[in-house]
PDB file of C-alpha atoms in Angstrom:
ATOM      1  CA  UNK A   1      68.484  89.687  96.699  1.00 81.00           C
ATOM      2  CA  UNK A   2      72.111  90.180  95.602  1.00 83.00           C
ATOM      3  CA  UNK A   3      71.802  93.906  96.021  1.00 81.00           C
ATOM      4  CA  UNK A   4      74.833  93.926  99.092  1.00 85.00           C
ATOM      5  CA  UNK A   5      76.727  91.300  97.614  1.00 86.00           C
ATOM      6  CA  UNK A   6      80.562  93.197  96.655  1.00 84.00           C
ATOM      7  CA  UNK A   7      80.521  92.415  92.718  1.00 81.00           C
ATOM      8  CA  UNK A   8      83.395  90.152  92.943  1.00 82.00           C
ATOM      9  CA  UNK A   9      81.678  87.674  95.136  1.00 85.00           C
ATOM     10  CA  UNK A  10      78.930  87.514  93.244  1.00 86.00           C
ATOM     11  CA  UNK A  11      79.544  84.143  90.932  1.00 87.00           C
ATOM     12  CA  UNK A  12      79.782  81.900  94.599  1.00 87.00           C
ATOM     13  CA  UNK A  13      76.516  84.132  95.867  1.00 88.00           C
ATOM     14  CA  UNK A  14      74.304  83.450  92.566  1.00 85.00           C
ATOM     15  CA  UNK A  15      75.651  79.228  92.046  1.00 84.00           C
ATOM     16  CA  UNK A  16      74.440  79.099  95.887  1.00 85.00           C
ATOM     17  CA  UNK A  17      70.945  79.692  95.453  1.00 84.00           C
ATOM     18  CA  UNK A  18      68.168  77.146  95.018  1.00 84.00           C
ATOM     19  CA  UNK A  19      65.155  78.313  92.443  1.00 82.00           C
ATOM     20  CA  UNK A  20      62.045  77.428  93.184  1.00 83.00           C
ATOM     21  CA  UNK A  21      59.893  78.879  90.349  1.00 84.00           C
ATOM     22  CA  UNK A  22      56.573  77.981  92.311  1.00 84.00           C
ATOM     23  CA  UNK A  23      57.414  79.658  95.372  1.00 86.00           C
ATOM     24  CA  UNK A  24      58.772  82.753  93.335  1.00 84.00           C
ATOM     25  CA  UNK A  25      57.625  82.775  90.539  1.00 87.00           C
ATOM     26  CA  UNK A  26      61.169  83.487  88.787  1.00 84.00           C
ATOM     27  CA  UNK A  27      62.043  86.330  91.050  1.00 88.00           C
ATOM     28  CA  UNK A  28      65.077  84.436  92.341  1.00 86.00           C
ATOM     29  CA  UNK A  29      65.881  83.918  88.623  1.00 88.00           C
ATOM     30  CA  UNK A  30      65.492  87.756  87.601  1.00 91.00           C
ATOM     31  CA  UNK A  31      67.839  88.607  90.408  1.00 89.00           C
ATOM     32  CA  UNK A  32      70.445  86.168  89.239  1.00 89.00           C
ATOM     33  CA  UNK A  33      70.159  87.737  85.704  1.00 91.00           C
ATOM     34  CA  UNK A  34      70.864  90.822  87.286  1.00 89.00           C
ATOM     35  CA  UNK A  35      72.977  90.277  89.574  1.00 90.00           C
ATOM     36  CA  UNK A  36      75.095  88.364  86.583  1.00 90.00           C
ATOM     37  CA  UNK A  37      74.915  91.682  84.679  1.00 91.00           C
ATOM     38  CA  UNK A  38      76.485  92.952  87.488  1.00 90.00           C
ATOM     39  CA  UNK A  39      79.351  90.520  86.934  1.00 92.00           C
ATOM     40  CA  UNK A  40      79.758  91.490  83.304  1.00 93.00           C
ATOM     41  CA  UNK A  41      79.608  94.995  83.624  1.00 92.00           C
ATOM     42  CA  UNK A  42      82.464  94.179  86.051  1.00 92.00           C
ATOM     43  CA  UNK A  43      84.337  91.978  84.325  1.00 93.00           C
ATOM     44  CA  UNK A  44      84.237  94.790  81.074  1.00 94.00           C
ATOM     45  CA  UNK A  45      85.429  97.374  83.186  1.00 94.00           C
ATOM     46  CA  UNK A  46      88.632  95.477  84.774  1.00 94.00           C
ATOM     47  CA  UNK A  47      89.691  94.848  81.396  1.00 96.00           C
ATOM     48  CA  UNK A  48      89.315  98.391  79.932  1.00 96.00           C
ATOM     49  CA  UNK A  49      91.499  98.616  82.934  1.00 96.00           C
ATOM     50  CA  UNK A  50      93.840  96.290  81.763  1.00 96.00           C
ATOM     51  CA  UNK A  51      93.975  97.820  78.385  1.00 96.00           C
ATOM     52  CA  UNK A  52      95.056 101.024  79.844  1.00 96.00           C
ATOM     53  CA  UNK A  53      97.365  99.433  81.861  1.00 95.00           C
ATOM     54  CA  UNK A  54      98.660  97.558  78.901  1.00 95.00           C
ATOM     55  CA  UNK A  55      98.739 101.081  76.938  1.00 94.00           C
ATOM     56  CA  UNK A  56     100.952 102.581  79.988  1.00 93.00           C
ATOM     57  CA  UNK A  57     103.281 100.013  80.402  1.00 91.00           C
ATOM     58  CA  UNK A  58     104.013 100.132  76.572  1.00 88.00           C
ATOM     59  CA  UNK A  59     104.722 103.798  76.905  1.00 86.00           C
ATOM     60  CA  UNK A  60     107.052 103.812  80.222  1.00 84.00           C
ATOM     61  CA  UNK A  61     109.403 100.646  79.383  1.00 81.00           C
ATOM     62  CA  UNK A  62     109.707 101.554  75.056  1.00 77.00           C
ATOM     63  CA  UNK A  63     108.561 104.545  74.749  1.00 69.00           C
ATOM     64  CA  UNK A  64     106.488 106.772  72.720  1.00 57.00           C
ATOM     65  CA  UNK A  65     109.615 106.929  69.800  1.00 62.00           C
ATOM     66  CA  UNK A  66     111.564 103.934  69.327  1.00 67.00           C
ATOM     67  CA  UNK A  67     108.524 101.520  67.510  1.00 67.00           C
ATOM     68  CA  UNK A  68     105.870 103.285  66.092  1.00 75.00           C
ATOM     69  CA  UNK A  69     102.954 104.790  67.968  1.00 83.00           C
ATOM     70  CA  UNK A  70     101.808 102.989  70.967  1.00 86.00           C
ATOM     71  CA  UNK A  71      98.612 103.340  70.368  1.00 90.00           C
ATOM     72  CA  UNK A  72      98.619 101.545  67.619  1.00 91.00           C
ATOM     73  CA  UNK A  73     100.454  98.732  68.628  1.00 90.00           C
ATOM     74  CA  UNK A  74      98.392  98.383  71.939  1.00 94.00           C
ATOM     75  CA  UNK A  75      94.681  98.549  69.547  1.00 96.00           C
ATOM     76  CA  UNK A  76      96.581  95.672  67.194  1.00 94.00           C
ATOM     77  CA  UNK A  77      97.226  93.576  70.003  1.00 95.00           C
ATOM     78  CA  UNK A  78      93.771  94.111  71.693  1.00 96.00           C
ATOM     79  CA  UNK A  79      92.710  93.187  68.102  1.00 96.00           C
ATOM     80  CA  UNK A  80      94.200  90.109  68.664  1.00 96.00           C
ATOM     81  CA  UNK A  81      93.946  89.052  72.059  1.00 95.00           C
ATOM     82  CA  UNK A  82      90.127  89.303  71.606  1.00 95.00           C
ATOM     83  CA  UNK A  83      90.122  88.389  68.155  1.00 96.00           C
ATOM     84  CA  UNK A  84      87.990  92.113  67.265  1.00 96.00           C
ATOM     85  CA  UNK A  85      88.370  94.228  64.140  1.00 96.00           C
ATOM     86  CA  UNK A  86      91.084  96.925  64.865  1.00 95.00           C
ATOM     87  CA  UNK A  87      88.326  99.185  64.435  1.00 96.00           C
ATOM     88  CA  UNK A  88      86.400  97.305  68.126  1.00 95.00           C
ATOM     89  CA  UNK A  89      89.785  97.351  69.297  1.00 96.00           C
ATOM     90  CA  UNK A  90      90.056 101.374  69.057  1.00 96.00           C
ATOM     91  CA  UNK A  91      87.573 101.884  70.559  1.00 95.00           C
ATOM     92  CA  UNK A  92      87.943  99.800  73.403  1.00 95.00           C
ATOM     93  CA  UNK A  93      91.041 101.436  73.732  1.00 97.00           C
ATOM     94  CA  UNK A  94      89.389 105.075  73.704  1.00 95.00           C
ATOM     95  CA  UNK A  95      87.250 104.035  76.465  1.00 96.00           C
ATOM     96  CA  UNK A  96      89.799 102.672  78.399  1.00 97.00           C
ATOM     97  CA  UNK A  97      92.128 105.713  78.429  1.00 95.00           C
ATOM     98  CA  UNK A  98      89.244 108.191  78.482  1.00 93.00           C
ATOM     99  CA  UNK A  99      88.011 105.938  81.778  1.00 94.00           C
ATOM    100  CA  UNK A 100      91.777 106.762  83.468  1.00 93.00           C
ATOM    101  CA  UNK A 101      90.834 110.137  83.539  1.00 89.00           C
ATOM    102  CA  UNK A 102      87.278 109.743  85.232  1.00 91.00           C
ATOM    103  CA  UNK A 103      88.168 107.605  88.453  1.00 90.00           C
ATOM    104  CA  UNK A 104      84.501 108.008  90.081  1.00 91.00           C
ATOM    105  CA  UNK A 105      83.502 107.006  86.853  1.00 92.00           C
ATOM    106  CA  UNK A 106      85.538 103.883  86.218  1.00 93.00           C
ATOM    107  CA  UNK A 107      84.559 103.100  89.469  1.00 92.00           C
ATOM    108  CA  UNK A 108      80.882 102.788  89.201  1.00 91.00           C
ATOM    109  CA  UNK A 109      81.225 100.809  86.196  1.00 93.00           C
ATOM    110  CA  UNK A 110      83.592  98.695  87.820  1.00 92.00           C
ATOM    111  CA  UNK A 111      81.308  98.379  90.546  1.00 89.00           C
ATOM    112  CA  UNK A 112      78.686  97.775  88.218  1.00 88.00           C
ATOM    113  CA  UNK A 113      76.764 100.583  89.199  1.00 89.00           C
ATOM    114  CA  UNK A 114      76.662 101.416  85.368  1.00 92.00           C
ATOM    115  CA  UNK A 115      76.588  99.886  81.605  1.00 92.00           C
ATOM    116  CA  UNK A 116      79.359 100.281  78.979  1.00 93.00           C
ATOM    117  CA  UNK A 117      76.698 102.271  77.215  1.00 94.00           C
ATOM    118  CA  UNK A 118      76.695 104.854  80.234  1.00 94.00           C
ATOM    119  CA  UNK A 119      80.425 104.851  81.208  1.00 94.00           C
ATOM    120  CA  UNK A 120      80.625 105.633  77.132  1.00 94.00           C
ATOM    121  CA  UNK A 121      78.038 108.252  76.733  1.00 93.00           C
ATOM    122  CA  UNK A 122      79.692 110.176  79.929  1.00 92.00           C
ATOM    123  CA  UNK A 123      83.087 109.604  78.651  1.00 92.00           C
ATOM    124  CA  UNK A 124      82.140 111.218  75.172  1.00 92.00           C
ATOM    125  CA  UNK A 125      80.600 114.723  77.327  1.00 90.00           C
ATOM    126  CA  UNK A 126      83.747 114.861  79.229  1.00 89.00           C
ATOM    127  CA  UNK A 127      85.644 114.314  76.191  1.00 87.00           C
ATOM    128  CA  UNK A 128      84.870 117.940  75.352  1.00 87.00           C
ATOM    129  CA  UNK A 129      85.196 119.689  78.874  1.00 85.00           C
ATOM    130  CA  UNK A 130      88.773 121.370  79.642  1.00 84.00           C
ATOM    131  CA  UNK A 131      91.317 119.908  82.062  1.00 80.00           C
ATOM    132  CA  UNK A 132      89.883 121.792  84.618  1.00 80.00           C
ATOM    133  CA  UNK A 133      86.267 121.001  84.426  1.00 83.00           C
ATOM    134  CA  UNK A 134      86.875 117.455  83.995  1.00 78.00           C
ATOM    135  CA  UNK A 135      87.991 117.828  87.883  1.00 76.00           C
ATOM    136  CA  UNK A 136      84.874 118.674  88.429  1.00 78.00           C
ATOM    137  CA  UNK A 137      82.692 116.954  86.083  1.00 80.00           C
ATOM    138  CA  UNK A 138      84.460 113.639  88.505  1.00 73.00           C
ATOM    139  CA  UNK A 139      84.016 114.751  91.461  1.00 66.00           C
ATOM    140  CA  UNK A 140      81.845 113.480  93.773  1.00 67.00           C
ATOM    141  CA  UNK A 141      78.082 114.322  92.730  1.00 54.00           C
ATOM    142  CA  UNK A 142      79.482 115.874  89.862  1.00 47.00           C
ATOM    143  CA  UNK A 143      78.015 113.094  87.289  1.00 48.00           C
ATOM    144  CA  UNK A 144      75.156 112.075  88.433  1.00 52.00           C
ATOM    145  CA  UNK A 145      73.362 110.080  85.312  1.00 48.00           C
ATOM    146  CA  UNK A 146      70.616 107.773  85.632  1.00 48.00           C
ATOM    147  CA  UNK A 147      71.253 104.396  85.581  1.00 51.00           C
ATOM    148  CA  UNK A 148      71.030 103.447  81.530  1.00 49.00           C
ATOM    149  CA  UNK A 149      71.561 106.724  79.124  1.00 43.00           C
TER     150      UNK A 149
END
């Protein structure tokens, strides 16, 4: 139903329809759920975005030397912004800069295409693949995973 929907117009498409369980039988209600995992999956993937962003900011304007290691700082304000262990917070963090380096990648998440799960499991096989193949490993029809891994 909400299959050609862009992701970030979904909320308006799915408050806009009218369930009528005995016509359907739910279906209208499964595709909401779905399409609302769409929305999530979205919503996760603009702010690993943001967390990178965060993470690159800190290291242009102050610098890798003058306060520590900016890693750490940007995990310990994650931490709190979200109000996650440190721990959650690193790992977000991983994801997010491992995610700069696989654009197609961030993309399909971001598009909802695929879970935090997926966009994890590829992340940690490309974590081990040189510079070079990571190109490739990127490039169009270069990752192509099933849906959930």
């Amino acid at each position: 139903m909400f299959e050609d929907v862009p992701t970030e117009d979904l909320p308006t498409a799915v408050a806009a329809v009218e369930h009528a369980f005995e016509q359907d039988m739910g279906a209208s209600r499964i595709d909401a759920i779905t399409a609302w995992d769409r929305v999530i999956r979205h919503a996760q993937a603009m702010q690993l975005a943001e967390i990178n962003g965060l993470y690159e900011d800190r290291n242009r304007v102050i610098g890798a030397f003058r306060e520590g290691d900016p890693a750490l700082h940007v995990i310990g304000q994650v931490s709190l912004a979200r109000n996650i262990s440190p721990g959650a917070a690193g790992t977000q963090f991983g994801l997010a800069v491992q995610l700069a380096n696989l654009p197609m990648v961030a993309e399909a998440f971001k598009a909802g295409a695929i879970s935090e799960p997926t966009a994890r499991a590829i992340c940690r096989v490309a974590s081990a693949l040189s510079v070079d193949d990571l190109v490739l490993f990127d490039a169009p029809g270069g990752s192509q995973v099933p849906e959930e891994v």
